[in-house]
Amino acid sequence: MLRLAEARSGARVCDPQHLQNVSKPDTCGMKHFELNHVAIHVEDVEKSSEFYMKVLLLEPIRRPAFAFPGAWFRLGAAQELHLIGNRSDPVFAGNRSNHYALRVDSLDDWESHFRALGIEYRSRRQRPDGAWQSYVTDPDGHVIELFTPPVSADGN
């Protein structure tokens, strides 16, 4: 077990000196449960919301009444996408740079959907582990990967 240090507040924290010397650090009894949400800055919340609803078919969900513009969407079973409005800084994204990935059921269906909407996408390619990937870019330049996982030996 990691040595614990005492924080000024009295809370126990992992000793930073010990963390530097281990390849897989013990969590000192602290846990993370899931990736809850991804937040991205957008210039125009309405335009971006339309893209996420019509192009990626995301379900809008209730958002607290923050003092700034935004929109929230469901990603899969328990994760969320948070759009934060009034972006003024440039977006630096790419398939080998900042992006997030959505596991999908069929790239054939998604690519057909993109073509029907006239949406540009990067043609699929296979990763070394056998997963297939395709990419689409939102109105602000954020890159979204859609992928199907590798097929296992038992066909799943």
XYZ file of N, CA and C in Angstrom:
468
model
N 0.851 -1.188 0.000
C 0.000 0.000 0.000
C 0.885 1.235 0.000
N 0.464 2.259 -0.662
C 1.228 3.498 -0.696
C 1.307 4.147 0.668
N 2.418 4.802 0.894
C 2.504 5.617 2.101
C 1.585 6.804 1.918
N 0.946 7.216 2.975
C 0.022 8.343 2.902
C 0.635 9.570 3.542
N 0.361 10.724 2.974
C 0.787 11.998 3.551
C -0.452 12.673 4.115
N -0.261 13.509 5.062
C -1.372 14.227 5.688
C -1.492 15.597 5.032
N -2.655 15.905 4.466
C -2.885 17.217 3.861
C -3.175 18.229 4.955
N -3.017 19.494 4.654
C -3.281 20.546 5.647
C -4.708 20.479 6.176
N -5.630 20.047 5.317
C -7.024 19.968 5.745
C -7.288 18.776 6.654
N -6.305 17.906 6.792
C -6.496 16.698 7.588
C -6.852 15.498 6.730
N -7.133 15.708 5.434
C -7.453 14.593 4.549
C -6.184 13.826 4.212
N -6.300 12.523 4.070
C -5.151 11.711 3.683
C -4.997 11.801 2.170
N -3.772 11.948 1.709
C -3.487 11.987 0.279
C -2.330 11.057 -0.015
N -2.225 10.593 -1.267
C -1.106 9.739 -1.661
C 0.176 10.540 -1.597
N 1.232 9.932 -1.096
C 2.543 10.563 -1.005
C 3.112 10.730 -2.414
N 3.296 11.971 -2.893
C 3.778 12.204 -4.263
C 5.146 11.590 -4.527
N 5.994 11.501 -3.530
C 7.309 10.891 -3.716
C 7.171 9.418 -4.083
N 6.241 8.745 -3.453
C 6.040 7.326 -3.734
C 5.425 7.126 -5.120
N 4.534 8.008 -5.538
C 3.879 7.872 -6.843
C 4.870 7.904 -7.993
N 5.975 8.605 -7.837
C 6.973 8.693 -8.904
C 7.722 7.385 -9.087
N 7.666 6.486 -8.124
C 8.476 5.276 -8.159
C 7.686 4.012 -8.453
N 6.447 4.135 -8.870
C 5.663 2.939 -9.145
C 5.141 2.984 -10.574
N 5.086 1.833 -11.239
C 4.617 1.801 -12.620
C 3.092 1.840 -12.695
N 2.417 1.272 -11.711
C 0.950 1.309 -11.667
C 0.572 1.732 -10.260
N 0.331 3.042 -10.062
C 0.114 3.507 -8.693
C -1.150 2.949 -8.059
N -1.034 2.646 -6.780
C -2.183 2.311 -5.961
C -3.014 3.587 -5.853
N -4.299 3.470 -5.685
C -5.151 4.656 -5.631
C -5.334 5.195 -4.227
N -4.681 4.630 -3.252
C -4.799 5.083 -1.852
C -6.247 5.070 -1.383
N -7.024 4.173 -1.915
C -8.417 4.070 -1.501
C -9.346 5.024 -2.227
N -8.820 5.875 -3.094
C -9.662 6.795 -3.874
C -10.055 6.099 -5.175
N -11.265 6.378 -5.667
C -11.767 5.696 -6.864
C -12.323 6.692 -7.863
N -12.183 6.353 -9.160
C -12.956 7.045 -10.189
C -13.973 6.031 -10.671
N -15.126 6.511 -11.044
C -16.199 5.601 -11.423
C -16.425 5.551 -12.927
N -16.276 6.671 -13.617
C -16.568 6.694 -15.044
C -16.123 8.030 -15.623
N -16.051 8.066 -16.933
C -15.942 9.344 -17.624
C -17.371 9.852 -17.714
N -17.672 10.945 -17.049
C -19.037 11.449 -16.966
C -19.429 12.277 -18.175
N -18.553 13.213 -18.577
C -18.899 14.045 -19.721
C -17.658 14.581 -20.416
N -17.868 14.990 -21.647
C -16.872 15.700 -22.434
C -17.454 17.080 -22.665
N -16.678 18.128 -22.413
C -17.139 19.503 -22.633
C -16.293 20.127 -23.729
N -16.959 20.751 -24.698
C -16.239 21.427 -25.777
C -16.801 22.834 -25.947
N -15.943 23.745 -26.319
C -16.363 25.123 -26.565
C -16.800 25.268 -28.020
N -17.937 25.909 -28.218
C -18.466 26.136 -29.559
C -18.774 27.617 -29.738
N -18.739 28.056 -30.972
C -19.013 29.460 -31.261
C -20.507 29.750 -31.217
N -21.298 28.868 -31.839
C -22.740 29.080 -31.982
C -23.464 27.834 -31.456
N -24.047 27.938 -30.265
C -24.679 26.779 -29.621
C -25.805 26.214 -30.479
N -26.622 27.074 -31.080
C -27.750 26.598 -31.886
C -27.267 25.812 -33.108
N -26.290 26.350 -33.809
C -25.732 25.667 -34.991
C -25.093 24.342 -34.600
N -24.322 24.346 -33.519
C -23.676 23.109 -33.068
C -24.704 22.093 -32.588
N -25.724 22.554 -31.879
C -26.779 21.643 -31.409
C -27.472 20.966 -32.579
N -27.736 21.720 -33.624
C -28.364 21.137 -34.820
C -27.467 20.050 -35.405
N -26.162 20.286 -35.478
C -25.231 19.279 -35.978
C -25.285 18.015 -35.117
N -25.207 18.178 -33.801
C -25.170 17.004 -32.934
C -26.492 16.241 -32.936
N -27.599 16.942 -33.119
C -28.893 16.247 -33.183
C -29.117 15.583 -34.542
N -28.859 16.299 -35.634
C -29.174 15.781 -36.971
C -28.087 14.901 -37.559
N -26.835 15.241 -37.324
C -25.740 14.490 -37.930
C -25.331 13.308 -37.047
N -25.128 13.547 -35.750
C -24.721 12.455 -34.861
C -25.888 11.826 -34.111
N -27.087 12.358 -34.313
C -28.324 11.799 -33.756
C -28.282 11.693 -32.235
N -27.663 12.685 -31.591
C -27.601 12.694 -30.131
C -28.887 13.263 -29.544
N -29.251 12.721 -28.410
C -30.460 13.140 -27.695
C -30.137 14.309 -26.775
N -30.837 15.460 -26.956
C -30.622 16.564 -26.013
C -31.154 16.194 -24.636
N -30.479 16.665 -23.605
C -30.925 16.422 -22.230
C -30.978 17.750 -21.479
N -31.666 17.738 -20.372
C -31.831 18.941 -19.553
C -30.475 19.455 -19.072
N -30.322 20.771 -19.132
C -29.086 21.436 -18.704
C -29.431 22.423 -17.599
N -28.642 22.479 -16.541
C -28.899 23.490 -15.507
C -28.848 24.905 -16.089
N -29.446 25.830 -15.398
C -29.549 27.220 -15.877
C -28.267 27.990 -15.558
N -27.195 27.651 -16.268
C -25.941 28.372 -16.101
C -26.094 29.797 -16.644
N -25.169 30.677 -16.282
C -25.202 32.070 -16.727
C -24.531 32.237 -18.096
N -24.225 31.149 -18.770
C -23.599 31.212 -20.094
C -24.336 30.231 -21.005
N -24.293 30.461 -22.327
C -25.023 29.590 -23.252
C -24.391 28.205 -23.353
N -25.222 27.226 -23.639
C -24.733 25.872 -23.808
C -25.860 24.901 -24.064
N -25.499 23.654 -24.268
C -26.465 22.577 -24.478
C -25.806 21.275 -24.057
N -26.618 20.333 -23.582
C -26.115 19.029 -23.169
C -26.809 17.939 -23.983
N -26.044 16.858 -24.248
C -26.555 15.717 -25.016
C -26.127 14.423 -24.351
N -26.954 13.395 -24.517
C -26.647 12.060 -24.013
C -25.659 11.406 -24.968
N -24.627 10.776 -24.424
C -23.663 9.977 -25.191
C -23.742 8.551 -24.659
N -24.372 7.670 -25.368
C -24.482 6.296 -24.893
C -25.379 6.196 -23.677
N -25.051 5.260 -22.785
C -25.916 4.982 -21.642
C -25.768 5.982 -20.501
N -24.542 6.436 -20.217
C -24.348 7.237 -19.001
C -23.459 8.463 -19.182
N -22.913 8.655 -20.364
C -22.029 9.801 -20.555
C -22.782 10.933 -21.254
N -22.169 12.118 -21.199
C -22.805 13.301 -21.768
C -21.792 14.119 -22.558
N -22.315 14.884 -23.514
C -21.546 15.883 -24.237
C -22.080 17.234 -23.801
N -21.201 18.123 -23.344
C -21.598 19.469 -22.924
C -21.027 20.472 -23.919
N -21.893 21.234 -24.558
C -21.470 22.331 -25.426
C -21.453 23.599 -24.591
N -20.376 24.331 -24.668
C -20.244 25.602 -23.959
C -20.112 26.687 -25.018
N -21.020 27.650 -25.012
C -21.088 28.653 -26.066
C -20.076 29.765 -25.950
N -20.103 30.612 -26.981
C -19.269 31.820 -27.079
C -17.779 31.526 -27.194
N -17.437 30.457 -27.920
C -16.029 30.139 -28.158
C -15.406 31.256 -28.979
N -14.236 31.720 -28.553
C -13.519 32.733 -29.325
C -12.105 32.273 -29.678
N -11.598 31.250 -29.002
C -10.261 30.734 -29.289
C -10.331 29.689 -30.396
N -9.249 29.517 -31.157
C -9.263 28.507 -32.220
C -9.333 27.090 -31.646
N -9.847 26.172 -32.460
C -9.921 24.760 -32.092
C -8.752 24.042 -32.750
N -8.025 23.259 -31.994
C -6.935 22.449 -32.519
C -7.344 20.993 -32.348
N -7.801 20.382 -33.421
C -8.297 19.013 -33.338
C -7.878 18.246 -34.584
N -7.839 16.949 -34.465
C -7.523 16.081 -35.586
C -7.627 14.639 -35.139
N -7.622 13.721 -36.097
C -7.767 12.320 -35.717
C -6.558 11.819 -34.934
N -5.398 12.475 -35.052
C -4.225 12.091 -34.257
C -3.917 13.163 -33.234
N -4.922 13.966 -32.915
C -4.775 15.065 -31.979
C -6.001 15.051 -31.068
N -6.477 16.213 -30.663
C -7.650 16.297 -29.781
C -8.900 15.815 -30.505
N -9.520 14.796 -29.967
C -10.792 14.290 -30.486
C -11.394 13.385 -29.415
N -12.649 13.025 -29.614
C -13.250 11.996 -28.770
C -13.893 10.977 -29.688
N -14.122 9.767 -29.160
C -14.584 8.657 -29.988
C -15.908 8.120 -29.472
N -16.779 7.783 -30.420
C -18.062 7.155 -30.114
C -18.072 5.760 -30.720
N -18.296 4.753 -29.894
C -18.434 3.388 -30.410
C -19.805 3.279 -31.040
N -19.867 2.811 -32.273
C -21.131 2.720 -33.015
C -21.385 1.283 -33.442
N -22.593 1.043 -33.899
C -22.980 -0.308 -34.291
C -22.536 -0.676 -35.700
N -22.559 0.292 -36.636
C -22.252 -0.022 -38.024
C -21.703 1.211 -38.731
N -20.460 1.160 -39.143
C -19.909 2.287 -39.903
C -20.565 2.404 -41.273
N -21.020 1.281 -41.856
C -21.738 1.358 -43.132
C -22.942 2.277 -43.001
N -23.750 2.059 -41.955
C -24.958 2.874 -41.761
C -24.610 4.330 -41.496
N -23.600 4.578 -40.676
C -23.222 5.963 -40.368
C -22.685 6.678 -41.594
N -21.852 6.008 -42.376
C -21.315 6.652 -43.574
C -22.428 6.920 -44.589
N -23.401 6.022 -44.708
C -24.558 6.265 -45.579
C -25.354 7.471 -45.085
N -25.529 7.572 -43.785
C -26.229 8.702 -43.169
C -25.500 10.011 -43.488
N -24.183 10.031 -43.348
C -23.408 11.235 -43.651
C -23.547 11.612 -45.126
N -23.456 10.623 -46.006
C -23.595 10.910 -47.439
C -24.974 11.479 -47.753
N -26.019 10.913 -47.155
C -27.384 11.394 -47.398
C -27.559 12.842 -46.949
N -26.839 13.236 -45.902
C -26.917 14.615 -45.408
C -25.922 15.549 -46.091
N -25.043 14.985 -46.925
C -24.017 15.795 -47.566
C -22.907 16.210 -46.621
N -22.675 15.411 -45.586
C -21.649 15.701 -44.585
C -20.339 15.030 -44.987
N -19.266 15.804 -45.008
C -17.957 15.235 -45.299
C -17.469 14.415 -44.105
N -16.809 13.317 -44.407
C -16.229 12.471 -43.368
C -14.975 11.836 -43.932
N -14.102 11.394 -43.044
C -12.896 10.690 -43.475
C -13.233 9.222 -43.626
N -12.894 8.683 -44.766
C -13.183 7.273 -45.028
C -12.561 6.400 -43.953
N -13.228 5.302 -43.691
C -12.780 4.422 -42.613
C -11.419 3.810 -42.902
N -10.761 3.526 -41.795
C -9.494 2.799 -41.853
C -9.447 1.865 -40.655
N -8.623 0.853 -40.789
C -8.527 -0.142 -39.725
C -7.299 0.114 -38.865
N -7.513 0.073 -37.548
C -6.401 0.201 -36.599
C -5.644 -1.116 -36.543
N -4.427 -1.086 -36.017
C -3.654 -2.329 -35.898
C -4.344 -3.403 -35.053
N -5.230 -3.002 -34.123
C -5.914 -4.008 -33.289
C -7.176 -4.556 -33.947
N -7.493 -4.094 -35.162
C -8.655 -4.610 -35.883
C -9.890 -3.738 -35.808
N -9.906 -2.724 -34.965
C -11.050 -1.804 -34.906
C -11.081 -0.967 -36.185
N -12.290 -0.560 -36.575
C -12.456 0.320 -37.729
C -12.845 1.699 -37.252
N -12.303 2.742 -37.920
C -12.540 4.120 -37.522
C -12.936 4.973 -38.727
N -13.804 5.922 -38.465
C -14.147 6.964 -39.426
C -14.245 8.259 -38.623
N -14.079 9.394 -39.272
C -14.069 10.672 -38.552
C -14.971 11.680 -39.236
N -15.608 12.505 -38.427
C -16.429 13.613 -38.913
C -16.030 14.837 -38.090
N -16.216 16.019 -38.658
C -15.832 17.262 -37.991
C -17.060 18.130 -37.788
N -17.220 18.667 -36.574
C -18.382 19.520 -36.290
C -18.160 20.926 -36.841
N -19.152 21.812 -36.757
C -19.029 23.152 -37.345
C -17.872 23.985 -36.785
N -17.391 23.671 -35.595
C -16.291 24.420 -34.996
C -14.928 23.805 -35.266
N -14.909 22.639 -35.895
C -13.643 21.971 -36.176
C -13.276 20.883 -35.196
N -14.158 20.564 -34.253
C -13.909 19.452 -33.329
C -14.061 18.143 -34.100
N -13.105 17.256 -33.935
C -13.114 15.970 -34.632
C -13.753 14.918 -33.745
N -14.677 14.165 -34.344
C -15.353 13.072 -33.638
C -15.040 11.784 -34.382
N -14.502 10.820 -33.674
C -14.232 9.500 -34.240
C -15.437 8.617 -34.003
N -15.849 7.895 -35.026
C -16.844 6.838 -34.875
C -16.089 5.538 -35.134
N -16.275 4.552 -34.272
C -15.510 3.324 -34.452
C -16.343 2.106 -34.098
N -15.949 0.997 -34.713
C -16.469 -0.314 -34.316
C -15.273 -1.091 -33.758
N -15.471 -1.761 -32.622
C -14.341 -2.457 -31.986
C -13.884 -3.656 -32.808
N -12.695 -4.147 -32.497
C -12.224 -5.341 -33.197
C -13.117 -6.528 -32.894
N -13.224 -7.420 -33.838
C -13.991 -8.637 -33.643
C -13.104 -9.630 -32.894
N -13.617 -10.191 -31.809
C -12.827 -11.132 -31.021
C -12.857 -12.510 -31.656
N -12.062 -13.410 -31.138
C -11.972 -14.763 -31.671
C -13.311 -15.492 -31.643
N -14.196 -15.136 -30.682
C -15.502 -15.800 -30.606
C -16.555 -15.094 -31.457
N -16.123 -14.089 -32.265
C -17.043 -13.413 -33.170
C -17.771 -12.225 -32.572
N -17.482 -11.859 -31.347
C -18.142 -10.708 -30.709
C -17.291 -9.471 -30.755
